[in-house]
PDB file of C-alpha atoms in Angstrom:
ATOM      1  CA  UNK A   1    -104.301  29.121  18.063  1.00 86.00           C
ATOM      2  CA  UNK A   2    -106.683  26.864  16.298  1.00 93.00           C
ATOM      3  CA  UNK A   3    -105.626  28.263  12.917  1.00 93.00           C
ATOM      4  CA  UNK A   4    -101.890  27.637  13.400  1.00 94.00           C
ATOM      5  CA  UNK A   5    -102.914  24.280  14.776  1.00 93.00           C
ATOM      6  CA  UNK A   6    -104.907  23.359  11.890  1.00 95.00           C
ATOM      7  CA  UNK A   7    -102.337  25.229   8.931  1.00 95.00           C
ATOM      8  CA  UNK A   8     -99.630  22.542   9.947  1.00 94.00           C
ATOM      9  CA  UNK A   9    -101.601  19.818  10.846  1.00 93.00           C
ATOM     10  CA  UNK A  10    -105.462  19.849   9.657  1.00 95.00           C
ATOM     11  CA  UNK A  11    -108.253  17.352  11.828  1.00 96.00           C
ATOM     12  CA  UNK A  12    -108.949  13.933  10.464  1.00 96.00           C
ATOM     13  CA  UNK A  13    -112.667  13.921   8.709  1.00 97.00           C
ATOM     14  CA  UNK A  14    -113.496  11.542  12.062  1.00 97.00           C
ATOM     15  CA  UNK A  15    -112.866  14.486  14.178  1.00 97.00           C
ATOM     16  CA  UNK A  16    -114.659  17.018  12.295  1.00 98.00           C
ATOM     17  CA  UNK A  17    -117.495  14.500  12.034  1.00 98.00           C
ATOM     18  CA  UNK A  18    -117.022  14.012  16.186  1.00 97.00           C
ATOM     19  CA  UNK A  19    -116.690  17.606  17.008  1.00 98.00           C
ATOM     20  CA  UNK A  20    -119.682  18.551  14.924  1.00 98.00           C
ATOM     21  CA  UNK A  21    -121.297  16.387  16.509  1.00 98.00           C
ATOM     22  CA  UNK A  22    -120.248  17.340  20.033  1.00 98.00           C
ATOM     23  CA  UNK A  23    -121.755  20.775  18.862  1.00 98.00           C
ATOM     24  CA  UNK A  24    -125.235  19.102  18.104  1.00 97.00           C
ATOM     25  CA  UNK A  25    -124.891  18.856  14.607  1.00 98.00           C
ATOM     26  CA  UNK A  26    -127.209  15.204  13.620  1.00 97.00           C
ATOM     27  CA  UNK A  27    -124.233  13.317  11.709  1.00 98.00           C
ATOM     28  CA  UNK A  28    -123.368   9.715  11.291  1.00 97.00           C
ATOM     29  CA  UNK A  29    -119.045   9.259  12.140  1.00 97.00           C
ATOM     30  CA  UNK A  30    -118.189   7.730   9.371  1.00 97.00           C
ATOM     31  CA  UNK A  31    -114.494   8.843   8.976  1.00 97.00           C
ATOM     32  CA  UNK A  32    -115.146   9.555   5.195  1.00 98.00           C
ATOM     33  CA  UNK A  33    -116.028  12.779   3.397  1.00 98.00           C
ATOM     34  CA  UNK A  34    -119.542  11.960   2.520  1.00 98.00           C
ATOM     35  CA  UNK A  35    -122.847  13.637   1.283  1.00 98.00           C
ATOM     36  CA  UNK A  36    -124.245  14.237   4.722  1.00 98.00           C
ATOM     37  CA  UNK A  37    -120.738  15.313   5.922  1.00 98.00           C
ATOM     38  CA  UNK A  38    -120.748  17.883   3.000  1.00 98.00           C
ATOM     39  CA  UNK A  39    -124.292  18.606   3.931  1.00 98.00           C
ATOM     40  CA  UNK A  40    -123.127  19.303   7.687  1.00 98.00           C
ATOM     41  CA  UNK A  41    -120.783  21.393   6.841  1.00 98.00           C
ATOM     42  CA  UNK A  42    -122.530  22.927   4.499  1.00 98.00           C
ATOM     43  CA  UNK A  43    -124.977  24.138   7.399  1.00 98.00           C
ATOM     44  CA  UNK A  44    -122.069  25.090   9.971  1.00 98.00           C
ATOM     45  CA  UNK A  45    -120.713  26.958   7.351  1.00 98.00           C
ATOM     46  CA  UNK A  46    -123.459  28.797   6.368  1.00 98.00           C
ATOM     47  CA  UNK A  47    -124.593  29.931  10.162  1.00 98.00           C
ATOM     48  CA  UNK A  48    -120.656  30.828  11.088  1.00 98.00           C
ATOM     49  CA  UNK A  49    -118.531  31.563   8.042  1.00 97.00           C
ATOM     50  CA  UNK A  50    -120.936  32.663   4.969  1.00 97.00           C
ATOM     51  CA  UNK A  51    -118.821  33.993   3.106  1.00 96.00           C
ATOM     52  CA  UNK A  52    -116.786  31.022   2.662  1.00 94.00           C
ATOM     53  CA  UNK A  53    -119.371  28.063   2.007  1.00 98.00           C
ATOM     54  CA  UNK A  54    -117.180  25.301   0.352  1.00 98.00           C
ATOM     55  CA  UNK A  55    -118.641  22.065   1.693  1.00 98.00           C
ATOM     56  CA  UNK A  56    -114.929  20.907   2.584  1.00 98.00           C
ATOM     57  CA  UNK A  57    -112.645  20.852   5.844  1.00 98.00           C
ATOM     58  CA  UNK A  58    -110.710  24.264   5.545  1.00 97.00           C
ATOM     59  CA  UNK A  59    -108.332  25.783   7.988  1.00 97.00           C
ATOM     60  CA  UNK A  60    -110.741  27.821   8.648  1.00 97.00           C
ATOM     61  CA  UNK A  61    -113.346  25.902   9.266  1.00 98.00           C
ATOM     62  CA  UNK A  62    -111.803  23.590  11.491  1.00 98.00           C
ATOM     63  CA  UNK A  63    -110.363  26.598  13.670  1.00 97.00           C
ATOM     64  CA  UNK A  64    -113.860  27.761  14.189  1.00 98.00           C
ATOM     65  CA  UNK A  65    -115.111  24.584  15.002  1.00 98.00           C
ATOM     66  CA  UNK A  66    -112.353  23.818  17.857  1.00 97.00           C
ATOM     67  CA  UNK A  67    -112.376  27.110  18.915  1.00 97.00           C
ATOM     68  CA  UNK A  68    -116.382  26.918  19.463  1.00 98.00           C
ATOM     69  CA  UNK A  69    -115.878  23.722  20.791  1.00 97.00           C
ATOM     70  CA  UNK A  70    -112.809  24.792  23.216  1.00 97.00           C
ATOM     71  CA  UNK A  71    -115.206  27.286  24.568  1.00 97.00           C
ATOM     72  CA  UNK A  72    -118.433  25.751  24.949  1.00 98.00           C
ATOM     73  CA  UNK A  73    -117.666  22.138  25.199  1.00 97.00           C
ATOM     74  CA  UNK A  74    -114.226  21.983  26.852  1.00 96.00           C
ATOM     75  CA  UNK A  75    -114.451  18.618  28.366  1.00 96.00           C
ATOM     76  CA  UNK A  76    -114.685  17.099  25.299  1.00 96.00           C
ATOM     77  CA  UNK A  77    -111.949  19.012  23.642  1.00 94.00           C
ATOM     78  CA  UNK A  78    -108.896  16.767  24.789  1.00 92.00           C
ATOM     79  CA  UNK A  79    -110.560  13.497  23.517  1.00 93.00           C
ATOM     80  CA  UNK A  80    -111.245  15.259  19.682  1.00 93.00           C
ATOM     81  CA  UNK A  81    -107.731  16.697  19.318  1.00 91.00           C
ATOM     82  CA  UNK A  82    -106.039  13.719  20.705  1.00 88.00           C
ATOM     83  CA  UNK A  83    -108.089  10.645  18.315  1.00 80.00           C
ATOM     84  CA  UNK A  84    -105.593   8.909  16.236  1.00 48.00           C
ATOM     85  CA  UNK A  85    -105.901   8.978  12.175  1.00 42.00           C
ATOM     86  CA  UNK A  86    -106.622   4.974  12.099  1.00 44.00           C
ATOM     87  CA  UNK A  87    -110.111   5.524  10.152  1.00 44.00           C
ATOM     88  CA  UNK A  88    -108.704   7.681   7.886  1.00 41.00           C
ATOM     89  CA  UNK A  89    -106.624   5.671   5.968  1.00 41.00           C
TER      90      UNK A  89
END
């Protein structure tokens, strides 16, 4: 569900930043793609998709994210998917 989600309409870099966070990643929400962000991702990447280590958002990426957050941290789910792109911009 998360990768249709994501294909048509991908997470701001604020939301990735949140929801890694959420996970218990240590990263500063900046709302811009930085060197720790990269760095982050770097290390979620690496642990759960290592054969696709890109130091970006991807599709896939942000599926596996949501989805890990949908099932571990469901309460905050609602509040990540809803955030508005404001920061972004």
């Amino acid at each position: 569900a998360y990768w249709e989600r994501f294909n048509r309409d991908m997470p701001t870099v604020l939301q990735v930043q949140k929801a890694l966070h959420v996970y218990g990643y240590r990263i500063e929400r900046t709302g811009e793609m930085d060197e720790q962000t990269r760095n982050v991702l770097r290390a979620f990447q690496h642990h759960f998709l290592p054969y696709r280590v890109t130091r970006e958002i991807t599709v896939e990426t942000a599926a596996v994210l949501f989805a890990l957050i949908d099932k571990y941290y469901p309460n905050d789910l609602d509040a990540l998917l809803a955030m508005s792109e404001e920061v972004e911009e």
